[in-house]
Coordinates of C-alpha atoms in Angstrom, one line a residue:
M1249 CA -13.2 7.5 -22.6
K1250 CA -14.1 6.9 -26.3
Q1251 CA -13.6 3.6 -28.0
G1252 CA -10.2 3.2 -29.5
A1253 CA -8.7 6.1 -27.4
R1254 CA -4.9 6.2 -27.2
V1255 CA -3.7 5.4 -23.7
V1256 CA 0.0 5.8 -22.8
V1257 CA 1.2 3.6 -20.0
T1258 CA 4.5 4.6 -18.3
G1259 CA 6.2 1.8 -16.5
G1260 CA 4.0 -0.5 -18.6
T1261 CA 6.5 -3.4 -18.5
G1262 CA 6.2 -3.7 -14.7
L1263 CA 4.1 -6.0 -12.6
V1264 CA 0.9 -3.9 -12.7
G1265 CA 1.7 -2.4 -16.1
R1266 CA 1.8 -5.7 -17.9
R1267 CA -1.5 -6.8 -16.5
L1268 CA -3.2 -3.5 -17.1
T1269 CA -1.9 -3.2 -20.7
H1270 CA -3.5 -6.6 -21.6
L1271 CA -6.8 -5.4 -20.1
L1272 CA -6.7 -2.1 -22.0
L1273 CA -6.1 -3.9 -25.3
E1274 CA -8.9 -6.3 -24.6
R1275 CA -11.2 -3.3 -24.1
G1276 CA -10.3 -1.9 -27.5
Y1277 CA -7.9 0.9 -26.4
E1278 CA -4.9 1.8 -28.5
V1279 CA -2.0 1.3 -26.0
V1280 CA 1.5 2.8 -26.0
V1281 CA 3.8 1.2 -23.5
V1282 CA 6.6 3.4 -22.4
G1283 CA 9.7 2.4 -20.5
R1284 CA 13.4 2.6 -20.3
G1285 CA 13.7 -0.4 -22.6
G1286 CA 11.1 1.0 -25.0
G1287 CA 8.6 -1.6 -24.0
R1288 CA 9.4 -3.6 -27.1
S1289 CA 9.1 -7.3 -27.8
G1290 CA 10.4 -9.4 -25.0
T1291 CA 9.9 -6.8 -22.3
G1292 CA 6.3 -7.7 -21.5
A1293 CA 4.6 -4.8 -23.3
G1294 CA 1.8 -7.0 -24.6
V1295 CA 0.9 -8.2 -28.0
G1296 CA -0.8 -5.4 -29.9
A1297 CA 0.7 -2.5 -27.9
A1298 CA 2.9 0.1 -29.4
A1299 CA 6.1 1.0 -27.7
G1300 CA 8.1 4.1 -26.9
A1301 CA 11.3 4.8 -25.0
W1302 CA 11.5 7.2 -22.1
A1303 CA 14.2 7.6 -19.5
G1304 CA 11.4 8.5 -17.0
V1305 CA 12.7 11.8 -15.6
T1306 CA 12.8 14.4 -18.4
L1307 CA 10.5 15.8 -21.0
R1308 CA 12.9 15.1 -23.9
S1309 CA 11.2 12.0 -25.3
W1310 CA 7.8 13.7 -25.4
N1311 CA 8.8 14.7 -28.9
D1312 CA 8.7 11.1 -29.8
P1313 CA 5.8 10.4 -32.3
W1314 CA 4.4 7.8 -29.9
W1315 CA 3.0 10.6 -27.8
E1316 CA 1.0 12.2 -30.6
G1317 CA -2.7 11.9 -30.3
M1318 CA -2.8 10.5 -26.8
D1319 CA -6.0 10.8 -24.8
A1320 CA -4.8 9.6 -21.4
V1321 CA -1.7 8.6 -19.4
I1322 CA -1.6 5.9 -16.8
H1323 CA 1.6 6.8 -15.0
L1324 CA 3.1 3.8 -13.2
A1325 CA 6.9 4.5 -13.7
G1326 CA 9.1 4.7 -10.6
A1327 CA 12.2 3.1 -9.0
S1328 CA 11.5 0.2 -6.6
V1329 CA 11.2 1.2 -2.9
A1330 CA 12.1 -2.4 -2.0
Q1331 CA 15.9 -1.7 -1.7
R1332 CA 18.2 -0.3 1.0
W1333 CA 17.6 3.4 1.3
T1334 CA 21.1 4.6 0.7
Q1335 CA 21.4 8.2 -0.3
K1336 CA 21.8 7.2 -4.0
N1337 CA 18.7 5.0 -3.8
R1338 CA 16.7 7.6 -2.0
S1339 CA 17.5 10.0 -4.8
A1340 CA 16.5 7.5 -7.4
I1341 CA 13.2 6.7 -5.6
A1342 CA 12.2 10.3 -5.2
G1343 CA 13.5 11.5 -8.6
S1344 CA 11.8 8.8 -10.6
R1345 CA 8.5 9.8 -9.1
V1346 CA 8.7 13.5 -8.6
D1347 CA 10.7 14.5 -11.7
G1348 CA 9.0 11.8 -13.8
T1349 CA 5.6 13.0 -12.9
R1350 CA 6.7 16.6 -13.6
A1351 CA 7.7 15.5 -17.1
V1352 CA 4.4 13.7 -17.7
V1353 CA 2.5 16.8 -16.7
A1354 CA 4.6 18.9 -19.0
G1355 CA 4.0 16.5 -21.8
L1356 CA 0.2 16.7 -21.2
K1357 CA 0.5 20.5 -21.4
A1358 CA 2.5 20.3 -24.6
T1359 CA -0.2 18.1 -26.3
G1360 CA -3.0 20.6 -25.4
G1361 CA -4.4 19.4 -22.1
N1362 CA -8.0 18.3 -21.5
K1363 CA -7.0 14.7 -21.1
V1364 CA -6.9 12.1 -18.3
L1365 CA -4.0 11.4 -15.9
V1366 CA -4.2 8.4 -13.7
S1367 CA -1.1 8.3 -11.5
A1368 CA 0.2 5.7 -9.1
S1369 CA 0.7 6.8 -5.6
A1370 CA 1.4 5.0 -2.3
T1371 CA -0.1 4.4 1.1
G1372 CA 3.2 5.4 2.6
F1373 CA 1.6 8.9 2.7
Y1374 CA -0.2 8.1 5.9
R1375 CA 1.2 8.1 9.5
S1376 CA 1.8 4.8 11.3
Q1377 CA -1.1 4.3 13.6
E1378 CA -3.7 1.8 15.0
E1379 CA -6.6 3.9 13.9
V1380 CA -8.2 3.6 10.5
S1381 CA -6.9 5.9 7.8
T1382 CA -9.1 7.2 5.0
E1383 CA -8.3 9.6 2.1
S1384 CA -8.9 12.5 4.4
S1385 CA -6.5 11.3 7.2
P1386 CA -3.3 13.4 7.9
R1387 CA 0.1 12.7 6.4
G1388 CA 2.8 11.0 8.2
T1389 CA 6.4 11.9 8.6
G1390 CA 9.6 10.5 7.1
F1391 CA 11.1 9.7 3.7
L1392 CA 8.2 7.9 2.0
S1393 CA 5.6 10.3 3.2
D1394 CA 7.6 13.2 1.9
V1395 CA 8.1 11.5 -1.5
V1396 CA 4.4 10.8 -1.8
R1397 CA 3.5 14.4 -0.9
D1398 CA 5.9 15.8 -3.6
W1399 CA 4.8 13.1 -6.1
E1400 CA 1.2 14.0 -5.8
A1401 CA 1.8 17.7 -5.8
E1402 CA 3.3 17.3 -9.3
A1403 CA 0.4 15.3 -10.6
V1404 CA -2.2 17.8 -9.3
K1405 CA -0.5 20.5 -11.4
A1406 CA -2.0 18.8 -14.5
Q1407 CA -5.4 20.1 -13.5
A1408 CA -4.4 23.6 -14.5
D1409 CA -4.6 22.6 -18.2
G1410 CA -8.0 21.0 -17.9
N1411 CA -6.8 17.5 -17.3
R1412 CA -8.8 15.2 -15.0
V1413 CA -6.3 13.8 -12.4
V1414 CA -6.8 10.6 -10.3
M1415 CA -4.1 9.4 -7.9
L1416 CA -4.3 5.8 -6.5
R1417 CA -2.5 5.4 -3.2
T1418 CA -1.7 1.7 -3.4
G1419 CA -0.9 -0.8 -0.6
L1420 CA 0.8 -4.2 -0.9
V1421 CA 0.0 -5.6 -4.3
L1422 CA -0.7 -9.4 -4.3
A1423 CA 0.1 -11.1 -7.6
P1424 CA 1.2 -14.6 -8.4
E1425 CA 4.2 -13.5 -10.5
G1426 CA 5.8 -10.9 -8.3
G1427 CA 5.2 -8.2 -5.7
V1428 CA 5.0 -9.1 -2.0
L1429 CA 4.2 -12.8 -2.8
G1430 CA 7.2 -13.0 -5.1
T1431 CA 9.4 -12.0 -2.2
M1432 CA 7.7 -13.8 0.7
G1433 CA 6.4 -16.9 -1.3
P1434 CA 9.7 -18.8 -1.6
V1435 CA 10.5 -18.3 2.1
F1436 CA 7.1 -19.5 3.2
K1437 CA 7.1 -22.4 0.7
A1438 CA 10.3 -23.5 2.4
G1439 CA 8.5 -23.6 5.7
L1440 CA 10.5 -20.7 7.1
G1441 CA 7.8 -18.0 7.2
S1442 CA 7.3 -15.9 10.3
A1443 CA 5.8 -12.7 11.5
L1444 CA 7.8 -9.5 11.3
G1445 CA 8.5 -7.3 14.3
S1446 CA 5.6 -7.3 16.8
G1447 CA 3.3 -8.8 14.1
R1448 CA 0.6 -6.5 15.4
Q1449 CA 1.1 -3.7 12.8
W1450 CA -1.7 -3.4 10.3
Q1451 CA -1.1 -4.1 6.6
S1452 CA -3.2 -2.8 3.8
W1453 CA -3.2 -5.0 0.6
I1454 CA -4.9 -5.4 -2.7
H1455 CA -5.3 -8.2 -5.2
I1456 CA -3.8 -7.2 -8.6
D1457 CA -7.1 -7.9 -10.4
D1458 CA -8.9 -5.4 -8.1
L1459 CA -6.1 -2.9 -8.5
C1460 CA -6.3 -3.1 -12.3
A1461 CA -10.1 -2.8 -12.2
L1462 CA -9.7 0.3 -10.1
Y1463 CA -7.3 1.8 -12.7
L1464 CA -9.8 1.1 -15.4
K1465 CA -12.6 2.7 -13.5
A1466 CA -10.4 5.8 -12.8
L1467 CA -9.7 6.0 -16.5
E1468 CA -13.3 5.7 -17.7
D1469 CA -15.4 7.3 -14.9
A1470 CA -15.4 11.0 -15.5
K1471 CA -16.7 11.6 -12.0
M1472 CA -13.5 10.2 -10.4
E1473 CA -11.0 12.9 -9.5
G1474 CA -8.3 13.3 -6.7
V1475 CA -7.0 10.8 -4.3
Y1476 CA -8.3 7.2 -3.8
N1477 CA -7.0 4.5 -1.5
A1478 CA -6.2 1.5 -3.7
V1479 CA -6.5 -1.1 -1.0
A1480 CA -8.9 -3.9 -0.1
P1481 CA -11.6 -3.0 2.4
E1482 CA -10.3 -5.4 5.1
P1483 CA -6.7 -4.7 6.3
V1484 CA -5.1 -7.3 8.5
R1485 CA -2.4 -7.4 11.1
Q1486 CA 1.0 -8.6 9.9
R1487 CA 1.0 -11.8 11.9
D1488 CA -2.5 -12.7 10.5
F1489 CA -1.2 -11.9 6.9
A1490 CA 1.8 -14.2 7.5
R1491 CA -0.4 -17.0 9.0
A1492 CA -2.8 -16.8 6.1
L1493 CA 0.0 -17.0 3.6
A1494 CA 1.4 -20.1 5.3
K1495 CA -2.0 -21.7 5.4
A1496 CA -2.7 -21.0 1.7
L1497 CA 0.7 -22.6 0.8
H1498 CA -0.1 -25.6 3.2
R1499 CA 3.1 -24.9 5.2
P1500 CA 3.7 -24.7 9.0
F1501 CA 3.7 -21.4 10.8
W1502 CA 5.7 -21.9 13.9
L1503 CA 8.9 -19.9 13.8
P1504 CA 9.3 -16.9 16.2
A1505 CA 8.8 -13.5 14.7
A1506 CA 11.8 -11.7 13.1
P1507 CA 12.8 -9.0 15.6
A1508 CA 12.5 -5.4 14.5
A1509 CA 16.1 -4.8 15.5
V1510 CA 17.3 -7.6 13.1
L1511 CA 15.1 -6.2 10.3
R1512 CA 16.7 -2.8 10.7
L1513 CA 20.2 -4.3 10.8
V1514 CA 19.6 -6.2 7.5
L1515 CA 17.4 -3.7 5.7
G1516 CA 18.4 -0.4 7.1
D1517 CA 15.8 2.4 7.1
M1518 CA 13.7 0.5 4.5
A1519 CA 12.7 -1.9 7.4
Q1520 CA 10.3 0.8 8.5
M1521 CA 8.0 -0.1 5.6
L1522 CA 7.5 -3.5 7.2
L1523 CA 7.2 -2.3 10.7
D1524 CA 4.8 0.7 10.3
S1525 CA 1.1 0.1 11.0
H1526 CA -1.2 1.2 8.1
R1527 CA -4.9 0.4 8.7
I1528 CA -6.1 2.0 5.5
V1529 CA -9.5 1.6 3.9
P1530 CA -10.8 2.5 0.4
E1531 CA -13.5 4.9 1.7
R1532 CA -14.0 6.9 -1.6
A1533 CA -13.9 3.9 -3.9
V1534 CA -16.5 2.0 -1.9
A1535 CA -18.7 5.1 -1.6
E1536 CA -18.6 5.6 -5.4
G1537 CA -19.7 2.1 -6.2
F1538 CA -16.5 0.2 -6.8
G1539 CA -17.0 -3.5 -6.0
F1540 CA -14.0 -5.5 -4.9
Q1541 CA -13.8 -9.0 -6.3
F1542 CA -11.4 -10.0 -3.5
P1543 CA -12.3 -8.0 -0.3
Q1544 CA -10.8 -10.6 2.1
L1545 CA -7.3 -11.9 2.3
D1546 CA -8.0 -15.6 2.5
G1547 CA -10.0 -15.6 -0.7
A1548 CA -7.4 -13.5 -2.5
L1549 CA -4.6 -15.8 -1.5
R1550 CA -6.5 -18.9 -2.5
H1551 CA -7.3 -17.4 -5.9
L1552 CA -3.7 -16.2 -6.5
L1553 CA -1.9 -19.3 -5.3
S1554 CA -4.1 -21.8 -7.1
R1555 CA -3.2 -20.4 -10.5

């Protein structure tokens, strides 16, 4: 990617998008942050980033001048999956990813192709199992797996116009200002943390700094193409994750685990995200020379919670 290249970041005012936008600006890229709010001042777009408005599911705003002259798109936009999966919310989760990616691909085509698309994806693609999953492991079943299948299928279509496409299947993102720590942190700080379900299910996670570094590598490394697991190389069991979080916060870890039946009652079908076992490793990233700054959970939590 040439110096000063124009990179459009959809969903650039979200947790990952804000951090990534600042890193792109530091590296000399011209950045356009696109979101429902236009990414303007006060939305976290980042000082020095231009802004554009996009509803996220149609091609219409690709006629906006912000899109002219772009060299790459980092596509992060999508409705949160951390909500009850009512029929309305399921439609929003799927549509924001599948229809939104279709619009991004159409926009790339309209601007001539031969660009780079780095698209977010999710580890919800894989089946729940004890065994290790790599990028070549089979797909699971259920709502999230179906969404990821359809989401990635739209991104791959961009290859037809000569675009290089990379999809990052992301696990639990650890960040001090949000993500899973934003949800679990207050509970654990109050001394009320516990394991979830059996606590034996595997969880695949990644420090936000490593995730952003992997996005940058995907943008800049012309050899990267296709699916990559964006997770740390050492997944942990859920009980060990909870215990490590309590230790990092200097809080007790003594309460009994929250029963699966209670989680399903409170969260509905979305509880399956917490109960499924995903022992996923970043086989392709490691094989291609990506070095994780935070490969182990204890070190990642110490770094994040000491900020």
